C-alpha positions as a printed Julia matrix, in Angstrom:
474×3 Matrix{Float64}:
  83.22   78.54   88.47
  81.02   75.94   90.11
  79.58   74.38   86.97
  82.66   72.95   85.26
  82.31   69.42   83.96
  84.7    66.85   85.32
  85.81   63.4    84.29
  84.8    60.63   86.68
  87.89   58.73   87.77
  88.04   55.2    89.03
  89.96   54.37   92.18
  92.69   52.91   89.99
  93.18   56.26   88.23
  96.14   58.24   89.42
  94.9    61.25   91.39
  96.7    64.2    92.91
  95.9    67.33   94.85
  95.17   70.33   92.71
  97.85   72.96   92.58
  95.2    75.56   93.46
  94.61   74.59   97.03
  95.29   76.14  100.4
  95.35   73.75  103.35
  94.88   74.74  106.97
  95.66   71.84  109.29
  93.91   71.85  112.66
  94.09   69.15  115.34
  91.11   67.11  114.17
  90.41   68.54  110.73
  92.05   69.9   107.64
  90.4    72.89  105.96
  90.66   72.98  102.17
  90.19   76.2   100.18
  90.19   76.0    96.4
  92.01   79.05   95.07
  90.19   79.21   91.72
  86.63   78.27   92.68
  86.92   79.45   96.31
  84.98   76.46   97.53
  85.77   75.49  101.14
  85.36   72.05  102.67
  86.7    70.5   105.85
  87.78   66.9   106.28
  87.78   65.56  109.79
  89.05   62.74  111.99
  90.43   59.66  110.21
  89.87   61.14  106.78
  92.01   64.09  107.73
  95.08   61.86  108.05
  94.23   60.01  104.84
  94.17   63.34  103.02
  97.5    64.4   104.49
  99.03   60.99  103.61
  97.44   61.16  100.11
  95.75   57.76  100.48
  92.85   58.57   98.16
  92.04   54.89   97.57
  90.9    54.59  101.18
  88.38   57.42  100.96
  84.66   56.54  101.06
  82.89   56.93   97.73
  80.84   60.01   98.67
  83.89   61.91   99.96
  85.95   61.03   96.9
  83.14   62.19   94.62
  82.94   65.59   96.36
  86.69   66.11   96.15
  86.63   65.3    92.44
  83.57   67.38   91.67
  84.96   70.39   93.44
  88.37   69.92   91.8
  90.35   69.42   94.99
  91.6    66.26   93.31
  92.64   66.14   89.66
  94.08   63.53   87.35
  97.12   65.48   86.2
  98.73   68.9    85.82
  96.89   69.36   82.54
  93.58   69.39   84.41
  94.84   72.29   86.5
  96.03   74.13   83.4
  92.66   73.65   81.74
  90.84   74.93   84.82
  92.99   78.09   84.86
  92.37   78.59   81.13
  88.62   78.31   81.67
  88.83   80.77   84.52
  90.74   83.24   82.32
  88.21   82.83   79.52
  85.24   83.38   81.82
  86.57   86.08   84.14
  89.6    87.57   82.43
  87.84   89.61   79.77
  87.36   93.27   80.6
  83.92   94.53   79.71
  83.58   98.14   78.65
  83.43  100.08   81.89
  83.81  103.78   82.56
  87.16  104.74   84.13
  87.37  107.15   87.05
  88.53  110.75   86.89
  90.35  112.51   89.73
  91.01  116.27   89.62
  93.64  117.57   92.05
  92.91  121.21   92.83
  95.99  121.73   94.97
  98.82  119.94   96.74
  98.33  122.18   99.79
  96.63  120.83  102.93
  95.46  122.46  106.15
  96.2   119.35  108.23
  99.33  117.36  109.05
  98.13  113.76  109.34
 100.75  111.4   110.71
 100.12  108.75  108.05
  99.46  110.83  104.9
 100.47  108.69  101.93
 101.18  111.86   99.92
 103.09  113.56  102.71
 106.05  113.86  100.34
 104.15  116.79   98.78
 104.36  118.82  102.02
 107.92  119.93  101.31
 107.22  120.88   97.7
 106.17  124.23   96.32
 102.42  124.78   96.68
 100.67  124.35   93.35
  97.06  125.08   92.45
  95.34  124.41   89.16
  93.9   127.33   87.21
  90.62  127.79   85.34
  92.57  127.23   82.15
  93.81  123.92   83.59
  90.21  122.98   84.41
  89.18  123.69   80.81
  92.05  121.5    79.59
  91.09  118.72   81.99
  87.48  118.65   80.85
  88.58  118.72   77.21
  90.86  115.77   78.0
  87.97  113.91   79.66
  85.86  114.41   76.54
  88.64  113.02   74.34
  89.23  110.02   76.61
  85.55  109.13   76.61
  85.04  109.65   72.9
  88.04  107.46   72.07
  86.93  104.82   74.55
  83.31  104.81   73.32
  82.09  105.47   76.88
  79.19  107.46   75.54
  76.31  105.89   77.47
  77.63  106.61   80.95
  79.22  109.59   82.65
  82.45  109.12   84.59
  82.65  109.58   88.34
  84.65  112.73   88.95
  86.42  113.12   92.29
  87.94  116.37   93.53
  91.09  115.78   95.55
  94.16  117.48   97.02
  95.97  118.24   99.28
  92.71  119.52  100.67
  90.26  120.66   97.98
  88.04  122.66  100.34
  90.53  125.46  100.96
  89.26  129.0   100.58
  91.82  129.56   97.81
  90.03  126.87   95.77
  86.5   128.23   96.12
  86.37  129.96   92.73
  87.75  126.86   91.02
  85.22  124.55   92.67
  82.43  126.94   91.69
  83.79  126.86   88.13
  83.91  123.05   88.13
  80.35  122.73   89.46
  79.08  125.03   86.72
  80.83  122.84   84.16
  79.35  119.68   85.68
  75.87  121.2    85.5
  76.38  122.32   81.9
  77.58  118.85   80.9
  74.64  117.17   82.71
  76.69  115.28   85.27
  74.43  113.88   87.95
  77.09  112.93   90.54
  80.55  113.88   91.77
  82.69  113.41   94.89
  84.96  115.5    97.07
  87.66  113.77   99.12
  88.0   116.13  102.06
  88.66  116.58  105.75
  85.5   118.78  105.92
  87.25  121.45  108.0
  86.1   124.29  105.72
  82.9   122.79  104.32
  80.73  125.6   105.75
  82.5   128.05  103.42
  81.35  126.02  100.4
  77.69  125.46  101.29
  76.36  127.95   98.75
  78.26  126.75   95.7
  77.82  123.01   96.42
  74.08  123.54   96.78
  74.18  124.93   93.24
  75.0   121.48   91.86
  71.96  120.04   90.11
  72.71  116.39   90.88
  73.88  114.43   93.9
  77.33  114.45   95.44
  79.3   112.77   98.19
  81.89  113.9   100.68
  84.48  111.19  101.27
  85.7   111.64  104.83
  88.13  109.75  107.06
  88.17  109.1   110.78
  90.72  107.07  112.77
  89.16  105.48  115.81
  88.12  107.17  119.02
  88.76  110.83  119.84
  92.18  110.29  121.38
  93.55  108.12  118.58
  92.04  110.27  115.83
  93.43  113.49  117.3
  96.84  111.9   117.58
  96.78  111.1   113.85
  94.73  113.84  112.17
  95.63  117.28  113.4
  96.24  120.88  112.45
  99.79  122.18  112.0
  99.59  123.54  115.56
  98.98  120.02  116.89
  95.29  120.44  117.72
  93.08  117.47  116.85
  90.13  117.44  114.44
  87.77  114.79  115.85
  84.98  117.02  117.17
  85.27  119.4   114.22
  84.79  116.49  111.83
  81.69  115.25  113.65
  80.17  118.73  113.82
  80.79  119.33  110.13
  79.27  115.99  109.12
  76.2   117.11  111.07
  76.33  120.46  109.25
  76.41  118.75  105.84
  73.4   116.6   106.66
  71.38  119.62  107.76
  72.45  122.16  105.14
  73.51  120.45  101.9
  70.48  118.5   100.76
  72.04  116.78   97.76
  75.02  115.44   99.73
  75.84  112.08  101.28
  78.8   111.14  103.48
  81.12  108.23  102.74
  82.86  107.79  106.08
  85.93  105.55  106.15
  87.37  104.38  109.46
  91.06  104.0   108.59
  92.92  101.78  111.03
  96.48  101.01  112.02
  97.93   98.65  114.61
  97.11  101.05  117.46
  93.38  100.37  117.13
  91.57   98.04  119.52
  88.02   97.04  120.33
  87.63   99.62  123.1
  88.63  102.47  120.8
  86.21  101.25  118.14
  83.42  100.9   120.72
  84.04  104.47  121.83
  83.89  105.67  118.22
  80.63  103.86  117.55
  79.11  105.31  120.73
  79.88  108.77  119.34
  78.52  107.84  115.89
  75.32  106.66  117.55
  75.06  109.75  119.77
  75.26  112.01  116.7
  72.61  109.93  114.94
  74.97  108.85  112.18
  74.47  105.09  112.41
  70.81  105.19  111.41
  71.12  107.94  108.82
  70.66  106.62  105.28
  72.8   109.46  103.91
  75.9   108.14  105.67
  77.79  105.06  104.46
  80.36  103.76  106.92
  83.15  101.3   106.16
  86.56  100.36  107.45
  89.8   100.87  105.56
  93.42   99.79  105.91
  96.25  102.32  106.14
  98.91  101.09  103.75
 101.77  102.52  101.7
 102.1   101.25   98.15
 105.28  103.05   97.12
 108.61  103.26   98.91
 107.39  106.37  100.72
 106.29  105.86  104.33
 105.52  108.75  106.66
 108.34  109.35  109.11
 107.53  107.75  112.44
 104.71  105.64  111.04
 106.81  102.72  109.81
 105.92  100.49  112.78
 102.25  101.41  112.96
 101.03   99.87  109.7
  98.73   96.94  110.49
  99.92   93.67  108.96
  97.55   92.81  106.1
  97.15   89.25  107.43
  95.68   90.63  110.67
  93.25   93.08  109.1
  90.17   90.93  108.43
  90.39   88.77  111.58
  90.5    92.03  113.54
  87.46   93.46  111.74
  85.41   90.29  112.17
  86.32   90.27  115.84
  85.19   93.91  116.15
  81.89   93.0   114.49
  81.41   90.1   116.9
  81.84   92.37  119.93
  80.18   95.55  118.61
  76.62   94.94  117.34
  76.48   98.23  115.41
  79.16   97.02  112.98
  77.38   95.52  109.97
  78.75   93.23  107.26
  78.63   96.11  104.78
  81.16   98.02  106.86
  83.77   95.24  106.7
  85.79   96.19  103.63
  89.19   97.43  102.57
  92.74   96.09  102.13
  94.27   94.29   99.18
  92.87   91.0   100.49
  89.26   92.09  100.01
  88.47   88.69   98.5
  88.43   87.33  102.07
  85.27   89.36  102.66
  83.71   87.83   99.54
  84.57   84.34  100.75
  82.98   85.17  104.09
  79.82   86.28  102.27
  79.7    82.94  100.46
  79.93   81.1   103.78
  76.86   82.84  105.17
  74.97   83.0   101.87
  74.94   79.89   99.69
  73.79   81.98   96.71
  76.95   84.09   96.8
  79.55   83.0    94.24
  83.13   84.23   94.6
  84.91   84.8    91.3
  88.64   85.09   90.57
  90.21   88.51   90.19
  91.93   88.71   86.82
  91.08   92.33   86.02
  93.32   94.09   88.51
  92.73   97.03   90.82
  90.77  100.12   89.83
  93.88  101.78   88.41
  94.17   98.95   85.87
  90.49   98.26   85.28
  88.39  100.2    84.58
  91.3   102.63   84.85
  91.93  105.9    86.62
  93.1   109.27   85.35
  94.53  111.5    88.08
  94.99  115.05   86.75
  97.6   116.5    89.09
  98.68  120.08   89.82
 101.98  119.65   87.92
 100.15  119.28   84.6
 100.78  115.54   84.5
  98.38  112.58   84.57
  98.97  109.67   86.96
  97.27  106.26   87.16
  96.59  106.16   90.93
  96.21  108.23   94.1
  99.26  106.56   95.64
 101.76  107.85   93.08
 100.64  111.37   92.09
 103.6   113.72   91.84
 106.13  110.89   91.89
 108.8   110.87   89.2
 108.51  107.93   86.83
 104.81  107.28   87.37
 103.44  109.85   84.92
 101.29  108.34   82.18
 100.58  111.59   80.32
 100.14  115.35   80.43
  97.25  117.75   79.87
  98.36  121.37   80.37
  99.22  122.14   76.72
  97.69  119.24   74.85
  96.52  115.8    75.94
  99.47  113.48   75.45
  99.86  109.94   76.74
 103.28  108.41   77.31
 104.45  104.86   76.69
 103.9   104.16   80.39
 100.16  104.66   79.85
  99.94  101.63   77.56
 101.78   99.5    80.12
  99.06  100.23   82.65
  96.18  100.01   80.2
  97.35   96.7    78.71
  98.53   95.04   81.92
  97.39   91.41   82.03
  98.24   88.93   84.75
  97.91   86.12   82.2
 101.17   87.36   80.63
 103.2    87.12   83.83
 105.09   83.85   84.13
 105.63   84.21   87.87
 101.9    84.64   88.47
 100.83   81.88   86.14
 103.05   79.49   88.08
 101.61   80.66   91.4
  98.59   79.08   93.05
  97.44   82.51   94.26
  97.1    83.94   90.73
  93.32   84.42   91.08
  93.71   86.31   94.35
  96.34   89.02   93.94
  96.24   89.37   90.13
  99.8    90.51   89.63
  99.97   92.6    92.78
  99.89   96.37   93.1
 101.64   97.94   90.11
 102.91  100.83   92.21
 104.52   98.39   94.65
 105.87   96.36   91.74
 107.61   99.36   90.22
 108.69  101.0    93.49
 109.99   97.92   95.24
 110.93   95.58   92.36
 111.84   98.05   89.59
 109.15   97.24   87.04
 105.36   96.99   86.69
 105.92   93.4    85.59
 108.15   92.33   88.49
 105.57   91.26   91.03
 105.93   92.36   94.63
 104.14   89.61   96.54
 102.12   90.44   99.63
 101.32   88.18  102.57
  98.63   86.19  100.79
  99.37   82.82  102.38
  99.59   84.38  105.84
  96.26   86.14  105.25
  94.51   82.88  104.37
  96.15   81.14  107.29
  94.95   83.7   109.83
  91.41   84.12  108.5
  90.77   80.38  108.16
  92.04   79.89  111.69
  89.68   82.62  112.92
  86.66   81.24  111.03
  87.38   77.7   112.22
  87.49   78.8   115.83
  84.17   80.6   115.25
  82.63   77.33  113.97
  81.83   78.63  110.5
  82.69   75.51  108.46
  80.48   72.57  107.56
  82.36   69.34  108.13
  82.33   66.36  105.78
């Protein structure tokens, strides 16, 4: 995106600001972010006012050249259209990439988390898959990969629930691991609360490859126990820590992916307390543990009762994380992830590393590309974690025969380049048509875009970075 040729314009040539620009006006400077190339420059003092008043002819030659080279100034709307076309051509083509497979063993859970995005399953009849279902699922996986020509790479298989590590699922997990070994899989994941992991030590150690437990924690002990608890109200913080320690000592082929999910009740003191505990247990320096932050968010119309006012505004997420990292030395750049505005982290990386190039997002989320197949307990296939079991989101079925519905093609063939609203929006390279679950739930169709707080997110993060002195001034 940084090597496009440009036409040199004389001062007499009509110039205009590019459509793909976000401006953050401070007292003495204006910060310019290009929304296709993600270049950032700041213009200060008298030039700031000239920019705001669009008096390009009064710019010094070197400043004018930079603004033209970096496409902050263009000759006409056609130049902007051509730049978007080039971006689509370069970054809008999906290379062959293996989709992800998620197998739901049950919709039953042994916890009652206050923010569970699939809490709507709690009132439904408990369903568990059978060995026959598992056979059908693996046959379906084989068909999907043969038809997609994904023959050189195995898919990542994740076991999910409810809670997969319930005693009632032990035989099924043993059966799955034997299948994975027979089919020469070298990796799989279990998304779990780890409460019962000690009951599964023997069968997980039978897996011939490597595996990961994906585990969640929610701040310090008090906050976590308020959010993640047993049906009797008892918290799970210490149990989780002890069982992570158990995994590291007893399951040699396992790693831990630990996500710190946050809401608007979190603060720096709670995070400091959490990191003190992580350090005390020896987790921070253990190469088998990967720690990152995540953002609690609800994509569909479902929101856990009582949690409506606790969801952290997406525009506040990254400024909060960067502030945590500033005040807590144990937080590394690799931990700062999550939220739909993840591109802000990539822009940050480009600010501290000149070799880092940020590219537009035209391929969509993981449910769109490379794609995700969630085999749920009801015999249906869904495209994403956030909509399993929800009426109207099924893309196929597997229990009798593998059948894909018309909805499947809508997900598979979704392209932001075909959405008029997005193509007319300067943020097209950032949100890429939005979340399809939100689109359908809140706007009635995958193609009716539900816009998030993109402008507010840029406004808040640029303000934070400016105050931290991160920008080079022209």
